[in-house]
Coordinates of C-alpha atoms in Angstrom, one line a residue:
Chain A
M758 CA 3.9 42.9 -64.8
L759 CA 5.7 41.8 -61.6
Y760 CA 3.1 43.9 -59.8
Q761 CA 0.2 42.0 -61.3
I762 CA 1.7 38.6 -60.6
I763 CA 2.2 39.6 -56.9
D764 CA -1.4 40.9 -56.8
I765 CA -2.7 37.6 -58.1
L766 CA -0.5 35.6 -55.7
G767 CA -1.9 37.7 -52.9
T768 CA -5.5 37.1 -54.0
V769 CA -4.8 33.4 -54.3
A770 CA -3.2 33.2 -50.8
F771 CA -6.1 35.1 -49.2
A772 CA -8.7 33.0 -51.0
I773 CA -7.0 29.8 -49.8
S774 CA -7.0 31.1 -46.2
G775 CA -10.7 31.7 -46.7
V776 CA -11.3 28.1 -48.0
L777 CA -9.4 26.6 -45.0
V778 CA -11.4 28.5 -42.4
A779 CA -14.7 27.8 -44.2
M780 CA -14.0 24.1 -44.5
E781 CA -13.1 23.9 -40.8
K782 CA -16.6 25.3 -40.1
R783 CA -18.0 22.6 -42.5
L784 CA -19.7 25.1 -44.8
D785 CA -21.1 23.9 -48.0
L786 CA -19.7 24.7 -51.5
F787 CA -21.5 28.0 -51.8
G788 CA -20.4 29.0 -48.3
V789 CA -16.8 28.2 -49.0
L790 CA -16.9 30.2 -52.2
I791 CA -18.3 33.3 -50.5
I792 CA -15.9 33.1 -47.6
A793 CA -12.9 32.8 -50.0
F794 CA -14.3 35.7 -51.9
V795 CA -14.8 38.1 -49.0
T796 CA -11.4 37.2 -47.6
S797 CA -9.8 38.2 -50.9
I798 CA -11.7 41.3 -51.8
G799 CA -13.4 42.3 -48.5
G800 CA -10.7 44.7 -47.4
G801 CA -10.5 46.5 -50.7
T802 CA -14.3 46.7 -51.0
L803 CA -14.7 48.3 -47.6
R804 CA -11.9 50.8 -48.5
D805 CA -13.7 51.6 -51.8
L806 CA -17.0 52.1 -50.0
L807 CA -15.5 54.5 -47.4
I808 CA -14.0 56.7 -50.0
G809 CA -16.9 56.5 -52.4
N810 CA -15.0 54.7 -55.2
T811 CA -18.0 52.8 -56.7
P812 CA -18.8 50.4 -58.4
V813 CA -16.1 48.7 -56.3
V814 CA -13.0 47.6 -58.2
W815 CA -13.6 43.8 -58.5
M816 CA -17.0 44.6 -60.2
R817 CA -15.1 46.2 -63.1
D818 CA -12.4 43.6 -63.6
L819 CA -12.9 39.9 -64.1
T820 CA -9.4 39.0 -62.9
Y821 CA -10.2 38.8 -59.2
V822 CA -13.4 36.8 -59.5
G823 CA -11.8 34.4 -62.0
T824 CA -8.7 34.0 -59.9
I825 CA -10.7 33.3 -56.7
F826 CA -13.0 30.9 -58.4
I827 CA -10.2 28.8 -59.9
T828 CA -8.3 28.9 -56.5
V829 CA -11.4 27.6 -54.6
V830 CA -11.9 24.7 -57.0
F831 CA -8.2 23.7 -56.7
A832 CA -8.1 24.3 -52.9
I833 CA -11.1 22.1 -52.3
I834 CA -9.8 19.3 -54.5
F835 CA -6.3 19.4 -53.1
V836 CA -7.2 20.3 -49.5
N837 CA -5.2 17.5 -48.1
Q838 CA -2.1 18.6 -50.0
L839 CA -2.4 22.2 -48.8
K840 CA -0.7 21.4 -45.6
Y841 CA 2.6 20.7 -47.4
L842 CA 2.3 24.3 -48.9
R843 CA 1.9 26.0 -45.5
K844 CA 5.2 27.9 -45.9
S845 CA 4.5 29.0 -49.4
L846 CA 1.0 30.1 -48.5
F847 CA 2.4 32.1 -45.5
L848 CA 4.8 33.8 -47.9
F849 CA 2.1 34.7 -50.5
D850 CA -0.1 36.0 -47.7
T851 CA 2.8 38.1 -46.3
I852 CA 3.7 39.5 -49.7
G853 CA 0.0 40.0 -50.3
I854 CA -0.5 42.2 -47.2
G855 CA 2.6 44.2 -48.1
L856 CA 1.2 44.9 -51.5
Y857 CA -2.4 45.5 -50.4
T858 CA -1.2 48.0 -47.8
M859 CA 0.5 50.2 -50.4
L860 CA -2.4 49.8 -52.8
G861 CA -4.7 51.1 -50.1
V862 CA -2.3 54.0 -49.3
E863 CA -2.3 54.9 -53.0
K864 CA -6.1 55.0 -53.2
G865 CA -6.1 57.3 -50.1
L866 CA -3.6 59.6 -51.8
E867 CA -5.8 59.7 -55.0
A868 CA -8.7 60.7 -52.8
E869 CA -6.5 63.5 -51.3
L870 CA -6.8 62.2 -47.8
L871 CA -4.4 62.9 -44.9
P872 CA -1.4 60.6 -44.5
I873 CA -2.9 59.0 -41.4
M874 CA -6.1 58.2 -43.2
C875 CA -4.1 56.7 -46.1
I876 CA -2.3 54.4 -43.6
F877 CA -5.6 53.5 -42.2
L878 CA -7.0 52.6 -45.7
G879 CA -3.9 50.6 -46.5
T880 CA -4.2 48.6 -43.3
M881 CA -7.9 48.1 -43.9
T882 CA -7.2 46.9 -47.5
A883 CA -4.7 44.3 -46.2
C884 CA -6.5 43.1 -43.0
F885 CA -10.3 43.5 -43.2
G886 CA -10.9 40.7 -45.6
G887 CA -9.8 38.4 -42.8
V888 CA -12.0 40.4 -40.4
I889 CA -15.1 39.9 -42.5
R890 CA -14.2 36.2 -43.0
D891 CA -14.0 35.7 -39.2
I892 CA -17.3 37.5 -38.6
L893 CA -19.1 35.4 -41.2
C894 CA -17.7 32.3 -39.6
N895 CA -18.8 33.5 -36.1
E896 CA -15.4 34.0 -34.7
I897 CA -13.8 37.0 -33.0
P898 CA -11.4 38.3 -35.7
V899 CA -8.0 36.6 -35.3
I900 CA -6.1 39.8 -36.0
F901 CA -7.7 41.4 -32.9
R902 CA -6.3 38.7 -30.7
K903 CA -2.8 37.7 -31.6
E904 CA 0.3 38.2 -33.7
I905 CA 1.8 41.3 -35.3
Y906 CA -0.3 41.6 -38.5
A907 CA -2.1 44.9 -38.8
T908 CA 0.8 46.5 -36.9
A909 CA 3.2 45.6 -39.7
C910 CA 0.8 47.3 -42.2
I911 CA 0.6 50.4 -40.0
V912 CA 4.4 50.7 -39.6
G913 CA 4.9 50.0 -43.3
G914 CA 2.4 52.7 -44.3
A915 CA 4.0 55.2 -41.9
S916 CA 7.5 54.4 -43.2
Y917 CA 6.3 55.4 -46.7
F918 CA 5.3 58.9 -45.5
L919 CA 8.4 59.2 -43.5
L920 CA 10.6 58.4 -46.5
I921 CA 8.7 60.8 -48.7
S922 CA 9.1 63.5 -46.1
L923 CA 12.8 62.8 -46.3
S924 CA 12.6 63.6 -50.0
L925 CA 13.0 60.0 -51.2
K926 CA 11.5 59.3 -54.6
E927 CA 8.0 58.1 -54.4
S928 CA 8.5 54.8 -56.3
Y929 CA 11.5 53.9 -54.0
A930 CA 9.5 54.8 -50.9
Y931 CA 6.7 52.6 -52.2
I932 CA 8.9 49.6 -52.6
V933 CA 10.7 50.1 -49.3
A934 CA 7.3 50.4 -47.5
I935 CA 6.3 47.0 -49.0
I936 CA 9.5 45.5 -47.8
V937 CA 9.0 46.9 -44.3
V938 CA 5.6 45.3 -44.0
I939 CA 6.9 41.9 -45.2
S940 CA 10.0 42.0 -43.1
L941 CA 8.1 43.0 -39.9
R942 CA 5.6 40.2 -40.4
L943 CA 8.3 37.6 -41.1
L944 CA 10.4 38.7 -38.1
A945 CA 7.3 38.7 -35.8
V946 CA 6.4 35.2 -36.8
C947 CA 10.0 33.8 -36.8
F948 CA 10.7 35.3 -33.3
G949 CA 7.2 34.9 -31.9
I950 CA 6.9 38.7 -31.3
S951 CA 3.5 40.0 -30.4
L952 CA 2.0 43.3 -29.2
P953 CA 2.8 44.4 -25.6
N954 CA 0.3 42.8 -23.2
I955 CA -2.1 45.4 -22.1
Y956 CA -3.6 43.2 -19.4
K957 CA -0.6 43.5 -17.0
F958 CA -2.1 46.9 -15.9
R959 CA -5.0 45.0 -14.5
S960 CA -5.0 44.0 -10.9
Chain B
M1176 CA -49.1 46.0 -60.7
L1177 CA -48.5 42.2 -60.4
Y1178 CA -44.9 43.0 -60.1
Q1179 CA -45.5 45.3 -57.1
I1180 CA -47.8 42.8 -55.3
I1181 CA -45.1 40.2 -55.6
D1182 CA -42.5 42.6 -54.4
I1183 CA -44.6 43.4 -51.3
L1184 CA -45.3 39.7 -50.7
G1185 CA -41.5 39.0 -50.9
T1186 CA -40.8 41.8 -48.4
V1187 CA -43.5 40.4 -46.1
A1188 CA -42.0 36.9 -46.2
F1189 CA -38.5 38.1 -45.6
A1190 CA -39.7 40.3 -42.7
I1191 CA -41.5 37.4 -41.1
S1192 CA -38.5 35.1 -41.4
G1193 CA -36.6 37.9 -39.6
V1194 CA -39.2 38.1 -36.8
L1195 CA -39.1 34.3 -36.3
V1196 CA -35.3 34.2 -36.0
A1197 CA -35.2 37.2 -33.7
M1198 CA -37.9 35.9 -31.4
E1199 CA -36.1 32.6 -31.1
K1200 CA -33.1 34.6 -29.9
R1201 CA -35.5 36.4 -27.4
L1202 CA -34.6 39.9 -28.7
D1203 CA -36.7 42.8 -27.5
L1204 CA -39.2 44.7 -29.6
F1205 CA -36.6 47.0 -31.1
G1206 CA -34.3 44.1 -31.9
V1207 CA -37.1 42.2 -33.6
L1208 CA -37.9 45.3 -35.7
I1209 CA -34.3 45.8 -36.8
I1210 CA -33.8 42.1 -37.6
A1211 CA -37.0 42.0 -39.7
F1212 CA -35.8 45.2 -41.4
V1213 CA -32.4 44.0 -42.3
T1214 CA -33.7 40.6 -43.5
S1215 CA -36.0 42.4 -45.9
I1216 CA -33.8 45.2 -47.2
G1217 CA -30.2 44.1 -46.3
G1218 CA -29.5 42.4 -49.6
G1219 CA -30.7 45.3 -51.7
T1220 CA -28.9 47.8 -49.5
L1221 CA -25.5 46.0 -49.9
R1222 CA -26.1 45.8 -53.7
D1223 CA -26.8 49.6 -53.8
L1224 CA -23.8 50.4 -51.8
L1225 CA -21.5 48.3 -54.0
I1226 CA -22.6 50.0 -57.2
G1227 CA -22.8 53.4 -55.6
N1228 CA -26.6 53.8 -56.0
T1229 CA -27.2 56.1 -53.0
P1230 CA -29.2 57.1 -51.1
V1231 CA -30.2 53.4 -51.0
V1232 CA -33.6 52.6 -52.5
W1233 CA -35.7 52.1 -49.3
M1234 CA -34.7 55.6 -48.1
R1235 CA -36.5 57.1 -51.0
D1236 CA -39.7 55.0 -50.9
L1237 CA -41.9 54.6 -47.8
T1238 CA -43.5 51.3 -49.1
Y1239 CA -40.8 49.1 -47.8
V1240 CA -40.5 50.6 -44.3
G1241 CA -44.3 50.7 -44.0
T1242 CA -44.8 47.1 -45.1
I1243 CA -42.1 45.8 -42.8
F1244 CA -43.5 47.7 -39.8
I1245 CA -47.0 46.4 -40.3
T1246 CA -45.7 42.9 -40.9
V1247 CA -43.7 42.9 -37.7
V1248 CA -46.7 44.1 -35.6
F1249 CA -48.9 41.4 -37.0
A1250 CA -46.2 38.7 -36.8
I1251 CA -45.5 39.4 -33.1
I1252 CA -49.2 39.3 -32.3
F1253 CA -50.0 36.2 -34.3
V1254 CA -46.7 34.4 -33.8
N1255 CA -48.4 31.3 -32.6
Q1256 CA -50.6 31.2 -35.7
L1257 CA -47.6 31.6 -38.0
K1258 CA -46.8 27.9 -37.9
Y1259 CA -50.0 27.1 -39.7
L1260 CA -48.8 29.4 -42.5
R1261 CA -45.4 27.7 -42.9
K1262 CA -46.2 26.6 -46.4
S1263 CA -47.5 30.0 -47.6
L1264 CA -44.5 31.7 -46.0
F1265 CA -42.1 29.3 -47.8
L1266 CA -43.9 30.1 -51.1
F1267 CA -43.7 33.9 -50.6
D1268 CA -40.1 33.6 -49.7
T1269 CA -39.4 31.5 -52.8
I1270 CA -41.2 33.9 -55.1
G1271 CA -39.4 36.7 -53.3
I1272 CA -35.9 35.4 -54.0
G1273 CA -36.9 34.8 -57.7
L1274 CA -38.0 38.4 -58.0
Y1275 CA -35.2 39.9 -56.0
T1276 CA -32.6 38.0 -58.1
M1277 CA -33.9 39.6 -61.3
L1278 CA -34.2 43.0 -59.6
G1279 CA -30.5 42.8 -58.7
V1280 CA -29.6 41.6 -62.2
E1281 CA -31.5 44.6 -63.6
K1282 CA -29.6 47.1 -61.4
G1283 CA -26.3 45.5 -62.5
L1284 CA -27.3 46.0 -66.2
E1285 CA -28.2 49.6 -65.5
A1286 CA -24.7 50.1 -64.0
E1287 CA -23.3 48.5 -67.2
L1288 CA -21.6 45.7 -65.4
L1289 CA -20.6 42.3 -66.9
P1290 CA -23.1 39.5 -66.8
I1291 CA -21.3 37.6 -64.1
M1292 CA -21.4 40.6 -61.9
C1293 CA -25.1 41.1 -62.6
I1294 CA -25.7 37.5 -61.5
F1295 CA -23.6 38.2 -58.4
L1296 CA -25.7 41.3 -57.6
G1297 CA -28.9 39.4 -58.1
T1298 CA -27.9 36.6 -55.8
M1299 CA -26.7 39.2 -53.2
T1300 CA -30.1 41.0 -53.4
A1301 CA -32.0 37.8 -52.8
C1302 CA -29.7 36.2 -50.2
F1303 CA -27.7 38.7 -48.2
G1304 CA -30.6 40.0 -46.1
G1305 CA -30.6 36.6 -44.6
V1306 CA -26.9 36.6 -44.2
I1307 CA -26.9 39.9 -42.3
R1308 CA -29.8 38.6 -40.2
D1309 CA -27.8 35.6 -39.1
I1310 CA -24.7 37.6 -38.4
L1311 CA -26.7 40.0 -36.1
C1312 CA -28.2 37.0 -34.4
N1313 CA -24.7 35.5 -33.9
E1314 CA -25.1 32.5 -36.1
I1315 CA -23.1 31.3 -39.1
P1316 CA -25.3 32.2 -42.0
V1317 CA -27.7 29.4 -42.8
I1318 CA -27.3 29.7 -46.6
F1319 CA -23.6 28.9 -46.2
R1320 CA -24.5 25.6 -44.6
K1321 CA -27.4 23.9 -46.2
E1322 CA -29.9 23.7 -48.9
I1323 CA -30.0 24.9 -52.5
Y1324 CA -30.8 28.6 -52.0
A1325 CA -28.2 30.9 -53.4
T1326 CA -27.5 28.3 -56.1
A1327 CA -31.0 28.7 -57.4
C1328 CA -30.5 32.4 -57.8
I1329 CA -27.1 31.9 -59.6
V1330 CA -28.6 29.4 -62.0
G1331 CA -31.7 31.6 -62.6
G1332 CA -29.5 34.7 -63.2
A1333 CA -27.3 32.7 -65.6
S1334 CA -30.3 31.4 -67.5
Y1335 CA -31.4 35.0 -68.2
F1336 CA -28.1 35.8 -69.9
L1337 CA -28.2 32.5 -71.8
L1338 CA -31.7 33.1 -73.1
I1339 CA -30.8 36.7 -74.1
S1340 CA -27.8 35.4 -76.0
L1341 CA -30.2 33.0 -77.8
S1342 CA -32.0 36.2 -78.9
L1343 CA -35.0 35.7 -76.7
K1344 CA -36.9 38.9 -76.0
E1345 CA -35.7 40.5 -72.7
S1346 CA -39.1 40.6 -71.0
Y1347 CA -39.6 36.8 -71.7
A1348 CA -36.1 35.9 -70.5
Y1349 CA -36.8 38.0 -67.3
I1350 CA -39.9 36.0 -66.5
V1351 CA -38.3 32.6 -67.4
A1352 CA -35.4 33.4 -65.2
I1353 CA -37.7 34.1 -62.2
I1354 CA -39.5 30.8 -62.9
V1355 CA -36.1 29.0 -63.0
V1356 CA -35.2 30.3 -59.6
I1357 CA -38.5 29.4 -58.1
S1358 CA -38.7 26.0 -59.6
L1359 CA -35.1 25.1 -58.6
R1360 CA -35.8 26.1 -55.0
L1361 CA -39.1 24.2 -54.9
L1362 CA -37.6 21.1 -56.4
A1363 CA -34.6 21.2 -54.1
V1364 CA -36.8 21.4 -51.0
C1365 CA -39.3 18.8 -52.2
F1366 CA -36.6 16.3 -53.1
G1367 CA -34.1 17.2 -50.4
I1368 CA -31.4 18.1 -52.9
S1369 CA -28.4 19.9 -51.6
L1370 CA -25.0 20.9 -53.0
P1371 CA -22.4 18.1 -53.6
N1372 CA -20.6 17.3 -50.4
I1373 CA -17.1 18.7 -50.7
Y1374 CA -15.9 17.0 -47.5
K1375 CA -15.7 13.5 -49.1
F1376 CA -12.3 14.6 -50.6
R1377 CA -11.0 14.7 -47.1
S1378 CA -9.2 11.8 -45.6
Chain C
M788 CA -18.2 75.6 -29.2
L789 CA -20.4 73.9 -26.6
Y790 CA -21.6 71.8 -29.5
Q791 CA -18.0 70.6 -30.2
I792 CA -17.2 69.9 -26.6
I793 CA -20.3 67.7 -26.3
D794 CA -19.4 66.0 -29.6
I795 CA -15.9 65.2 -28.2
L796 CA -17.3 64.0 -24.9
G797 CA -19.6 61.7 -26.7
T798 CA -16.8 60.3 -28.8
V799 CA -14.8 59.8 -25.6
A800 CA -17.6 58.0 -23.9
F801 CA -18.3 55.7 -26.9
A802 CA -14.6 54.9 -27.3
I803 CA -14.3 54.0 -23.6
S804 CA -17.3 51.7 -23.9
G805 CA -15.5 50.0 -26.8
V806 CA -12.3 49.6 -24.8
L807 CA -14.2 48.0 -21.9
V808 CA -16.0 45.5 -24.1
A809 CA -12.8 44.7 -26.0
M810 CA -10.7 44.2 -22.9
E811 CA -13.4 41.9 -21.4
K812 CA -12.9 39.8 -24.6
R813 CA -9.1 39.9 -23.9
L814 CA -8.3 41.4 -27.4
D815 CA -4.8 42.7 -28.0
L816 CA -3.8 46.4 -28.3
F817 CA -4.8 46.6 -32.0
G818 CA -8.1 44.9 -31.4
V819 CA -8.9 47.3 -28.5
L820 CA -8.1 50.3 -30.7
I821 CA -10.3 49.1 -33.6
I822 CA -13.2 48.2 -31.3
A823 CA -13.0 51.7 -29.7
F824 CA -12.8 53.2 -33.1
V825 CA -15.9 51.4 -34.6
T826 CA -17.9 52.0 -31.4
S827 CA -17.3 55.8 -31.8
I828 CA -17.6 56.3 -35.5
G829 CA -19.4 53.1 -36.8
G830 CA -22.9 54.6 -36.6
G831 CA -22.0 57.8 -38.5
T832 CA -20.0 55.8 -41.0
L833 CA -23.0 53.5 -41.8
R834 CA -25.2 56.6 -42.1
D835 CA -22.8 58.3 -44.5
L836 CA -22.5 55.2 -46.6
L837 CA -26.3 54.8 -46.9
I838 CA -26.8 58.4 -48.0
G839 CA -23.7 58.4 -50.2
N840 CA -21.8 61.0 -48.2
T841 CA -18.3 59.9 -49.0
P842 CA -15.4 60.0 -48.1
V843 CA -17.0 59.5 -44.7
V844 CA -16.8 62.3 -42.2
W845 CA -13.9 61.1 -39.9
M846 CA -11.7 60.6 -42.9
R847 CA -11.8 64.4 -43.6
D848 CA -11.3 65.6 -40.0
L849 CA -8.5 64.5 -37.6
T850 CA -10.4 65.4 -34.5
Y851 CA -12.2 62.0 -34.2
V852 CA -9.2 59.8 -34.8
G853 CA -7.1 61.8 -32.5
T854 CA -9.7 61.9 -29.7
I855 CA -10.2 58.2 -29.9
F856 CA -6.5 57.4 -29.9
I857 CA -5.8 59.5 -26.8
T858 CA -8.9 58.1 -25.1
V859 CA -7.8 54.5 -25.7
V860 CA -4.3 55.1 -24.4
F861 CA -5.7 56.6 -21.2
A862 CA -8.5 54.0 -20.9
I863 CA -6.0 51.1 -21.0
I864 CA -3.7 52.7 -18.5
F865 CA -6.4 53.7 -16.1
V866 CA -8.7 50.8 -16.7
N867 CA -8.9 50.0 -13.0
Q868 CA -9.9 53.5 -12.1
L869 CA -12.6 53.6 -14.8
K870 CA -15.1 51.9 -12.5
Y871 CA -15.1 55.0 -10.3
L872 CA -16.2 57.0 -13.3
R873 CA -19.1 54.7 -14.2
K874 CA -21.7 57.5 -13.6
S875 CA -19.8 60.1 -15.5
L876 CA -19.3 57.7 -18.4
F877 CA -23.0 56.9 -18.4
L878 CA -23.8 60.6 -18.5
F879 CA -21.4 61.3 -21.4
D880 CA -22.8 58.3 -23.3
T881 CA -26.3 59.5 -22.8
I882 CA -25.5 63.1 -23.9
G883 CA -23.6 61.5 -26.8
I884 CA -26.6 59.6 -28.1
G885 CA -28.8 62.7 -27.7
L886 CA -26.4 64.7 -29.8
Y887 CA -25.6 62.0 -32.3
T888 CA -29.3 61.4 -32.9
M889 CA -29.9 65.0 -34.0
L890 CA -26.6 65.0 -36.0
G891 CA -28.0 62.1 -38.0
V892 CA -31.4 63.7 -38.4
E893 CA -29.7 66.8 -39.7
K894 CA -27.7 64.8 -42.3
G895 CA -31.0 63.2 -43.4
L896 CA -32.6 66.6 -43.9
E897 CA -29.6 67.8 -45.9
A898 CA -30.1 64.7 -48.1
E899 CA -33.8 65.7 -48.5
L900 CA -35.1 62.5 -47.0
L901 CA -38.5 61.9 -45.5
P902 CA -38.8 62.6 -41.7
I903 CA -39.1 58.9 -40.9
M904 CA -35.9 58.2 -42.7
C905 CA -34.2 61.1 -40.9
I906 CA -35.3 59.6 -37.6
F907 CA -33.9 56.3 -38.8
L908 CA -30.6 57.8 -39.7
G909 CA -30.4 59.6 -36.3
T910 CA -31.0 56.4 -34.4
M911 CA -28.5 54.6 -36.6
T912 CA -25.9 57.4 -35.9
A913 CA -26.4 57.0 -32.2
C914 CA -26.8 53.3 -31.8
F915 CA -25.0 51.4 -34.6
G916 CA -21.5 51.9 -33.4
G917 CA -22.4 49.8 -30.4
V918 CA -24.0 47.2 -32.8
I919 CA -20.9 46.9 -34.9
R920 CA -18.8 46.7 -31.6
D921 CA -20.9 43.8 -30.4
I922 CA -20.8 41.9 -33.8
L923 CA -17.0 42.2 -33.9
C924 CA -16.9 40.9 -30.4
N925 CA -19.1 38.0 -31.3
E926 CA -22.1 39.0 -29.2
I927 CA -25.7 39.6 -30.1
P928 CA -25.9 43.4 -30.0
V929 CA -26.9 44.5 -26.5
I930 CA -29.4 47.2 -27.7
F931 CA -31.5 44.4 -29.4
R932 CA -31.9 42.7 -26.0
K933 CA -32.5 45.1 -23.2
E934 CA -33.1 48.6 -22.0
I935 CA -34.6 51.7 -23.6
Y936 CA -31.8 53.0 -25.8
A937 CA -32.6 53.1 -29.5
T938 CA -36.2 53.9 -28.4
A939 CA -35.1 57.1 -26.7
C940 CA -33.4 58.1 -30.0
I941 CA -36.5 57.3 -32.1
V942 CA -38.9 59.3 -29.7
G943 CA -36.4 62.2 -29.6
G944 CA -36.1 62.3 -33.4
A945 CA -39.9 62.1 -33.8
S946 CA -40.4 64.9 -31.2
Y947 CA -38.2 67.2 -33.4
F948 CA -40.5 66.8 -36.4
L949 CA -43.6 67.1 -34.2
L950 CA -42.3 70.4 -32.8
I951 CA -41.4 71.7 -36.2
S952 CA -44.8 70.9 -37.5
L953 CA -46.2 72.9 -34.5
S954 CA -44.1 75.8 -36.0
L955 CA -41.5 75.8 -33.3
K956 CA -38.2 77.4 -34.4
E957 CA -35.8 74.8 -35.8
S958 CA -33.0 75.5 -33.4
Y959 CA -35.3 75.3 -30.4
A960 CA -36.8 72.0 -31.6
Y961 CA -33.3 70.7 -32.1
I962 CA -32.3 71.4 -28.5
V963 CA -35.6 70.1 -27.1
A964 CA -35.2 66.8 -29.1
I965 CA -31.8 66.3 -27.6
I966 CA -33.2 66.9 -24.2
V967 CA -36.0 64.4 -24.9
V968 CA -33.5 61.6 -25.8
I969 CA -31.3 62.3 -22.8
S970 CA -34.3 62.5 -20.4
L971 CA -35.9 59.3 -21.7
R972 CA -32.7 57.4 -21.3
L973 CA -32.1 58.7 -17.8
L974 CA -35.6 58.0 -16.7
A975 CA -35.5 54.5 -18.3
V976 CA -32.3 53.6 -16.5
C977 CA -33.3 55.2 -13.1
F978 CA -36.7 53.5 -13.0
G979 CA -35.6 50.3 -14.8
I980 CA -38.1 50.8 -17.6
S981 CA -37.8 48.5 -20.6
L982 CA -39.7 47.8 -23.8
P983 CA -43.0 45.9 -23.4
N984 CA -42.3 42.1 -23.3
I985 CA -43.4 40.7 -26.6
Y986 CA -43.0 37.1 -25.4
K987 CA -46.1 37.1 -23.3
F988 CA -48.1 36.4 -26.5
R989 CA -46.4 33.0 -26.8
S990 CA -48.0 30.0 -25.3

């Protein structure tokens, strides 16, 4: 139950981030809908395609499409008020990537993939909706350029397999891993931490 | 037979729209070919991937590849004459999206998806070739920005399920839905109708 | 054995080309990794998706991910030295597209596709990693704009089927086709040959 509520909050947060980017680009109603949609379900769709899990998950469950649609309608109407919710949205988004990461890891385990591939799938589930959003809006994806974001997902996914290998119970490791993703992201944003600058090597 | 002729005319119209965009971007021969190709078959390919219908349809049937190849050769040679065909091309394109929408809906029904997902697949079949074309040409997809285009497909697809639920025979509903898509697109272009402006809500 | 060494050299060359493009765009460490990754395995991934060969190949074999990761680390550290390796890199890349082309053709044959579709898959395997790299970096794909590149793959793939139809043994035809791709690319670059200019038809 809690799980489903968080899943929906994550979907909402991702959809709103899509609406905001799309409206900045002055897309029309259809464009805004599609961008909100791919931001929310793009990562999971790519994951399902890569492991051959078709029809992809949102085609078999109305919850996602319904949630996104309602979110878009409200987001467009209350777009001026959204700025007061910036902190809540950031929190939903952060909880969302934590949960999506472990959802992706789980799908990888079901497909009997190696741990590193599961971590990869988890990171993709959490981050690639935003990548597709940015490509459709003709931007270089933001997660390739700044902030700890995908890195939090990778570390969180890795911590799951580390804890399992230390014989921790799976359900505990699952929850700890989600907390690791969320904490890393919060810490990185609060303290302005980013990846080491690789351009210092250059002359 | 009529069905196949329209299918080929749609493929031709989409391929030509690809050639025109690619030549505007000064791509080379190979680039023009690929853009024509993805404009024609990109939407159907994405649809087939999402429902797991692989190998995708144009890999198993030479008609599409052959039609597109011949179209590109003629379009490049007669590019200066194409402007006199603007109206015919618009008509083919419009008939094309009507037909492609219902093709996508049909594939969704075969995969036993919910009506709303079938409508989604139909719209994707008709519109996402153009989306991929625009992404490859480094543009924000045109259908996200102006004109009734995808909206015509959505309304047409919805009208199919409405008519079925009113116990109309499937084949009649199929044809009516195609006519709805075509009429809406024609009306929208003739009268300059576009989606409601969502930016008036902004301060 | 030789086969695997060339496969790895190709992967390395593609990954380095990804690093160079990504660093030019000033992406961060994660961005550089992802771009290197998609440049190396993007073409094969798209091929596997289109023919329904999932989970895609690099998910079931650590060699690719490991090779790319090590390559990226070294490429970032020695980025200033890479310019002295320009010729070696070009050679690896050229050998890489030769090999990747025939790998793709082989997968098409396994999926019992028509020769033209096999050639298509081979060209996609060799070239579309670079296409996805350029899209993610917000550029019009370079292979759509200049140089003989994809064309070498197409001609090489076609020569394979020509030789087979002339009753040449498959393994010989396979090797000759790879040599055709490599030679064409080398000749094109050495003599500055490009595709015929299609814009001379314009007024």
